[in-house]
Short mmCIF file of C-alpha atoms in Angstrom, two decimals:
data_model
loop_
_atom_site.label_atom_id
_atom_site.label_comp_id
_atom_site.label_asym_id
_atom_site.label_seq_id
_atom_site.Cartn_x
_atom_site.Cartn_y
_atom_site.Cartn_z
CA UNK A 1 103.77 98.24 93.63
CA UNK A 2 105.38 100.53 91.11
CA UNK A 3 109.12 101.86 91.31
CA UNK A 4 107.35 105.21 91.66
CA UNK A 5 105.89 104.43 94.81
CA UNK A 6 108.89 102.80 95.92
CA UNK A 7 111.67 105.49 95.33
CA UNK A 8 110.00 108.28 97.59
CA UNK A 9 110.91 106.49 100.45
CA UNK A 10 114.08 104.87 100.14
CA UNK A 11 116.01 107.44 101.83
CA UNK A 12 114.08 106.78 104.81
CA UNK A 13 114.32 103.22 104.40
CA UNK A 14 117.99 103.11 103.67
CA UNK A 15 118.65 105.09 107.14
CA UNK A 16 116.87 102.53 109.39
CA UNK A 17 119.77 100.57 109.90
CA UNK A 18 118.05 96.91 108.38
CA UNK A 19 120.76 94.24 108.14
CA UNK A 20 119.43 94.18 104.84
CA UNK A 21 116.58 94.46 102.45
CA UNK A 22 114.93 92.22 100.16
CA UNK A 23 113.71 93.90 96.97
CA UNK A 24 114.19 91.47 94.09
CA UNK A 25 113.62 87.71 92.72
CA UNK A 26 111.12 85.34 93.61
CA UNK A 27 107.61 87.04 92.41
CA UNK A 28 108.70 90.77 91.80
CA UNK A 29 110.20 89.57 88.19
CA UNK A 30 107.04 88.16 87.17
CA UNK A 31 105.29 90.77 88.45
CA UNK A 32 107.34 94.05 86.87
CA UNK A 33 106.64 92.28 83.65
CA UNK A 34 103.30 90.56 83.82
CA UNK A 35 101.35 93.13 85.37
CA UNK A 36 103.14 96.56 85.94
CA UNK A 37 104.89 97.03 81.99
CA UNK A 38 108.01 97.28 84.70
CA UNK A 39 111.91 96.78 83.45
CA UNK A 40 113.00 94.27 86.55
CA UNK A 41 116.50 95.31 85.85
CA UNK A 42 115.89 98.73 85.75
CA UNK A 43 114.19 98.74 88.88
CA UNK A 44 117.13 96.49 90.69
CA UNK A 45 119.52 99.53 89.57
CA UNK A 46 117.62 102.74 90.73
CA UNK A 47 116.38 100.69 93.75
CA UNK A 48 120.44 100.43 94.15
CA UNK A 49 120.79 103.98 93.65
CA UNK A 50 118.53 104.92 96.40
CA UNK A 51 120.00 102.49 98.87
CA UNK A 52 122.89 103.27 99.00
CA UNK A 53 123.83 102.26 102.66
CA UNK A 54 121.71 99.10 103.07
CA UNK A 55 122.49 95.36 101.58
CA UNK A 56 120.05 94.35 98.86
CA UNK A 57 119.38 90.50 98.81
CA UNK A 58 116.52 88.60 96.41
CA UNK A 59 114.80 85.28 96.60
CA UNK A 60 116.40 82.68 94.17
CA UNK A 61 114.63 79.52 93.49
CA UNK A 62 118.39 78.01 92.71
CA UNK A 63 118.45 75.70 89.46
CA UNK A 64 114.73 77.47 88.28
CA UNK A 65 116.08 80.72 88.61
CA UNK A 66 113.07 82.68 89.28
CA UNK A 67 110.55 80.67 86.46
CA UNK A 68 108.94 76.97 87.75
CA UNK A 69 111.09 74.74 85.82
CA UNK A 70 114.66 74.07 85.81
CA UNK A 71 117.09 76.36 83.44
CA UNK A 72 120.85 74.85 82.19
CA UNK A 73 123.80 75.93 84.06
CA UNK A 74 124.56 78.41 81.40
CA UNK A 75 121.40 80.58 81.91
CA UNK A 76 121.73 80.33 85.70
CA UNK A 77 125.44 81.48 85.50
CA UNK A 78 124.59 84.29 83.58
CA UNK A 79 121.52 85.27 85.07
CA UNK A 80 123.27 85.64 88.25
CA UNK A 81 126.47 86.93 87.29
CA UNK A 82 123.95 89.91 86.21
CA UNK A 83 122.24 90.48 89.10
CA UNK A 84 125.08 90.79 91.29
CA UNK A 85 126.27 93.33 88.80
CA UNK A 86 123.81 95.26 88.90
CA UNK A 87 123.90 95.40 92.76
CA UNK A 88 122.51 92.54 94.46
CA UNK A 89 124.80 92.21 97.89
CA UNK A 90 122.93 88.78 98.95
CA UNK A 91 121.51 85.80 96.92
CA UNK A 92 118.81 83.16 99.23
CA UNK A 93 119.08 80.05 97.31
CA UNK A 94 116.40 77.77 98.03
CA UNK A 95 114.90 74.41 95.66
CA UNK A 96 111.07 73.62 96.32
CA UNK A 97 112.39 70.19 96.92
CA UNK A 98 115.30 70.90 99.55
CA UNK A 99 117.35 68.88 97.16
CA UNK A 100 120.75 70.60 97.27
CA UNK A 101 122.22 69.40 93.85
CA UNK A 102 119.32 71.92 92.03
CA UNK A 103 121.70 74.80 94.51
CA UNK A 104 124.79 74.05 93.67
CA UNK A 105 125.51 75.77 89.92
CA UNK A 106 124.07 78.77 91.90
CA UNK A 107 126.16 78.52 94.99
CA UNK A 108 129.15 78.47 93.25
CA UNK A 109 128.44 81.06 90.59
CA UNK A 110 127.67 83.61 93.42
CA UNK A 111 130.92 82.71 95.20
CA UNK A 112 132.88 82.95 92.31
CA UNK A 113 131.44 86.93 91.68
CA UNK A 114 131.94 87.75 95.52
CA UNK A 115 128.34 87.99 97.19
CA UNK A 116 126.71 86.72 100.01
CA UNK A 117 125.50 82.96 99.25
CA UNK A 118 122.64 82.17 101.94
CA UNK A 119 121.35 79.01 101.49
CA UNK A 120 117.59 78.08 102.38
CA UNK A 121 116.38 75.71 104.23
CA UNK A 122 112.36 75.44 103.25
CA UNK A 123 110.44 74.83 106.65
CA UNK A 124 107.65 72.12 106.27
CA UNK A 125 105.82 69.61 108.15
CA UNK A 126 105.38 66.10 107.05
CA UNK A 127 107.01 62.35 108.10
CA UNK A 128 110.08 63.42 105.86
CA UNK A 129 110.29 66.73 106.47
CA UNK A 130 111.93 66.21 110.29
CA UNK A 131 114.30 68.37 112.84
CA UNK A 132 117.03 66.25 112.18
CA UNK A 133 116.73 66.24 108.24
CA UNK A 134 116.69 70.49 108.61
CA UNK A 135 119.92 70.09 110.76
CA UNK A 136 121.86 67.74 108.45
CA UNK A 137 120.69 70.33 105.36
CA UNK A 138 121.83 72.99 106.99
CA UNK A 139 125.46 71.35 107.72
CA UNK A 140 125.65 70.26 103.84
CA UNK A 141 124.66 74.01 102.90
CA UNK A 142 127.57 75.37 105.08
CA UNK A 143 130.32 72.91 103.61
CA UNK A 144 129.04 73.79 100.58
CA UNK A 145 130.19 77.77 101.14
CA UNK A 146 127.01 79.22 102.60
CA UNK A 147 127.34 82.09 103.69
CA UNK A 148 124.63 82.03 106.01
CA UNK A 149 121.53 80.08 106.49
CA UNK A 150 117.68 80.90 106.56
CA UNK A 151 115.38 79.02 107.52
CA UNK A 152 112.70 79.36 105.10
CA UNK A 153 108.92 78.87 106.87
CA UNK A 154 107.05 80.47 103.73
CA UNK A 155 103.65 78.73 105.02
CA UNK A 156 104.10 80.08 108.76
CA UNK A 157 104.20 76.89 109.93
CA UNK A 158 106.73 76.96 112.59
CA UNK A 159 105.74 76.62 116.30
CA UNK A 160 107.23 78.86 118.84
CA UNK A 161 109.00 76.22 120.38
CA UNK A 162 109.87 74.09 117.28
CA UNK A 163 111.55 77.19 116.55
CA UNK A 164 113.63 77.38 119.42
CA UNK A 165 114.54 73.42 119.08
CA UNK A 166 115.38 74.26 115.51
CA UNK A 167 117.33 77.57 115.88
CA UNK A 168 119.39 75.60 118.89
CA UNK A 169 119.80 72.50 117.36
CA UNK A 170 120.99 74.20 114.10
CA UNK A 171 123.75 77.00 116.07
CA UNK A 172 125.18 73.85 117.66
CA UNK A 173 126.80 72.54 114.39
CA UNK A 174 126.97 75.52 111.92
CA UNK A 175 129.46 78.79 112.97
CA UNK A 176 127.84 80.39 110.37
CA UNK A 177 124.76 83.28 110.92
CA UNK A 178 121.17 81.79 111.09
CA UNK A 179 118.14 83.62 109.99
CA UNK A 180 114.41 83.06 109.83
CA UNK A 181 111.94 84.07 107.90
CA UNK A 182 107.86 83.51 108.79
CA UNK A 183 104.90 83.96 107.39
CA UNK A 184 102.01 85.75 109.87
CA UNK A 185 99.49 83.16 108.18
CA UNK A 186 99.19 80.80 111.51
CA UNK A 187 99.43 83.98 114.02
CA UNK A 188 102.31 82.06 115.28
CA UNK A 189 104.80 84.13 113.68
CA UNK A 190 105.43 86.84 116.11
CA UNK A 191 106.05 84.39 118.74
CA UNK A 192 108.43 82.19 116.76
CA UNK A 193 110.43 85.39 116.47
CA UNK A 194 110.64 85.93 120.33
CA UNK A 195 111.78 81.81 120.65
CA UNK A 196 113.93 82.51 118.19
CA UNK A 197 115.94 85.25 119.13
CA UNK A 198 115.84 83.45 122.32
CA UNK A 199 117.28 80.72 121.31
CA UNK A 200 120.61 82.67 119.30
CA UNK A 201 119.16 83.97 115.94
CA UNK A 202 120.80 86.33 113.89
CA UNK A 203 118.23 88.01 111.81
CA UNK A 204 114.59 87.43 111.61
CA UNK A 205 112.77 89.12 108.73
CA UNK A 206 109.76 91.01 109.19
CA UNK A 207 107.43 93.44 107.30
CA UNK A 208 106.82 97.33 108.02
CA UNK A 209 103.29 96.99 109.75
CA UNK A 210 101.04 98.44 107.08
CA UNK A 211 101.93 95.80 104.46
CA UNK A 212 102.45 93.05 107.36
CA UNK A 213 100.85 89.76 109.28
CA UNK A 214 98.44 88.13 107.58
CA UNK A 215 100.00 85.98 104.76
CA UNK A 216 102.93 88.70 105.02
CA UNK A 217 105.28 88.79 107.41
CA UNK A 218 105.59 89.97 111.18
CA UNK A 219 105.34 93.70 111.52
CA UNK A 220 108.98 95.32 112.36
CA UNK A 221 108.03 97.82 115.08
CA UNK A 222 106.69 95.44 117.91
CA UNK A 223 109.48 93.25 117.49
CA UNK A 224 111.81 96.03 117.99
CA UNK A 225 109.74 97.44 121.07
CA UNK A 226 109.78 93.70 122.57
CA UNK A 227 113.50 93.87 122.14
CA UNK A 228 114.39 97.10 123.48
CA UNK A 229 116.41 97.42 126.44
CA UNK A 230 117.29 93.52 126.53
CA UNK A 231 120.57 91.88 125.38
CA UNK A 232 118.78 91.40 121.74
CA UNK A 233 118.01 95.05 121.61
CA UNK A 234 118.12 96.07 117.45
CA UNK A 235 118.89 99.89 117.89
CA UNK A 236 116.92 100.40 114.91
CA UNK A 237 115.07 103.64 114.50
CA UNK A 238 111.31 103.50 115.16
CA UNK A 239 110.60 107.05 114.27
CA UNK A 240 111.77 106.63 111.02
CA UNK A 241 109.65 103.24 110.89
CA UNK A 242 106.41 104.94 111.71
CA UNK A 243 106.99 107.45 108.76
CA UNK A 244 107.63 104.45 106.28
CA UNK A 245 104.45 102.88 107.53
CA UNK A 246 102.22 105.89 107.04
CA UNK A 247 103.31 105.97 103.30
CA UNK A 248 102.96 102.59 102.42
CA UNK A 249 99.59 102.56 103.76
CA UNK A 250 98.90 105.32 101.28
CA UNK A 251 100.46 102.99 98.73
CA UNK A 252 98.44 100.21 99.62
CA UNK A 253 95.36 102.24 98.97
CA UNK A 254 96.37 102.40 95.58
CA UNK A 255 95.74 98.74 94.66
CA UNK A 256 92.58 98.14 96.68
CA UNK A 257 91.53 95.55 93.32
CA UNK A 258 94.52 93.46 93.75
CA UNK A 259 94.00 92.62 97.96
CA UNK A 260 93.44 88.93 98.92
CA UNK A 261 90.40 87.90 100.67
CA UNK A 262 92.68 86.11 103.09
CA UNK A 263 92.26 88.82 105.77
CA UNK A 264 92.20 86.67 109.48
CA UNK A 265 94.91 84.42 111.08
CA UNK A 266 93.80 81.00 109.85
CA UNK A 267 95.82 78.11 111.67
CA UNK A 268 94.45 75.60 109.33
CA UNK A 269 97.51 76.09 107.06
CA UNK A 270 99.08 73.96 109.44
CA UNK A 271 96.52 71.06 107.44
CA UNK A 272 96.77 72.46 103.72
CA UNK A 273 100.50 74.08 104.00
CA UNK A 274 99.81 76.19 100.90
CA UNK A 275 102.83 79.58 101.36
CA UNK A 276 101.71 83.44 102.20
CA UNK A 277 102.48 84.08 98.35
CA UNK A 278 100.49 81.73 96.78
CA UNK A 279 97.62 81.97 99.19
CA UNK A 280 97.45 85.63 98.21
#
């Protein structure tokens, strides 16, 4: 997607009222300069521009920056002292390997400019990967100067109820906020959500429906129907979220050549494990 397609509607997505948006690092980098002749730092700005009202946050991949090998802590200082200054409100640390020492350079470079640190917590399944290990993570994140956590499920892995477990278990020892974030990939996502908020979430991030489920995320708009007039209710404006919709499904039609094949729920990830983004 071009910064063209995006600016159009950024008035309408800035009035929403989204905790925040997520509109840099991880993939977009590659992409504004692999495949769309795109300036990522030019696009961070005017995307700042045009939101004025909303918190920006990007995907960080901690000690690797946003490449697949590890920078020195020179490069990652400066890389991030940049992107805060060019108006990044929130920073989602994450390493591949949960290994918190590839974090911490990044942690303490985006305390020490004054944005949000949220530290990630990647969701996965295995003998290693356990409930208790995610819990203990998340406590080592927060005494580290988290600012919040997320747990990461970037495969859509995360049962409904494992979610709850999770969410609880996690709330019980951290007084910081707790987010998730879900791929659609399973089907299960949706329903996480619901156990989740059930269970004390903070944010959950979803997708507006046209570019959503399948190996994206959860669509906004029936979360925020299912929530209406309960305690969790998000007061966010569906209106407006139909409009955005209808334009990015125009947008969408515009790269037709560049769709996955991975069109239907396939719970078989819960086997192979590979994420939404590198399925697609």
């Amino acid at each position: 997607m071009t910064i063209e397609e995006m600016v159009p509607i950024c008035d309408k997505l800035d009035a929403v009222g989204f905790y925040s948006m997520e509109i840099w690092g991880g993939a977009t980098f590659d992409s504004c300069l692999r495949f769309l002749n795109e300036d990522p730092w030019e696009r961070l700005r005017t995307l700042r521009k045009h939101l004025p009202n909303t918190k920006l946050q990007m995907l960080l991949r901690g000690q690797n920056i946003l490449g697949y090998k590890h920078y020195s802590d020179d490069v990652v200082t400066e890389f991030i002292k940049r992107a805060i200054a060019n108006g990044l409100d929130i920073i989602r640390i994450f390493d591949a390997l949960n290994d918190i020492r590839n974090m911490e350079t990044a942690f303490k470079v985006v305390k020490s400019e004054g944005a949000h640190i949220q530290g990630a917590v990647c969701y996965t399944i295995s003998p290693v990967h356990t409930h208790d290990a995610f819990v203990k993570m998340a406590q080592e994140m927060e005494q580290m100067g988290a600012d919040s956590i997320c747990i990461k499920d970037m495969a859509g892995l995360i049962s409904p109820y494992e979610a709850f477990a999770l969410i609880k278990a996690i709330k019980e020892v951290v007084s910081i906020p707790l987010q998730l974030h879900c791929h659609f990939t399973s089907g299960m996502g949706m329903m996480a959500y619901l156990k989740a908020v059930e269970a004390g979430v903070d944010v959950v991030d979803t997708a507006i429906s046209s570019l959503a489920l399948q190996t994206s995320q959860p669509a906004v708009e029936p979360l925020v129907e299912t929530l209406r007039g309960t305690p969790y209710d998000t007061g966010l404006d569906l209106k407006l979220a139909y409009e955005i919709s209808a334009y990015f499904r125009k947008v969408r039609e515009n790269h037709k050549e560049m769709e996955s094949n991975v069109q239907d729920i396939d719970t078989r990830v819960l086997t192979y494990q590979i994420p939404g983004g590198m399925l697609s």
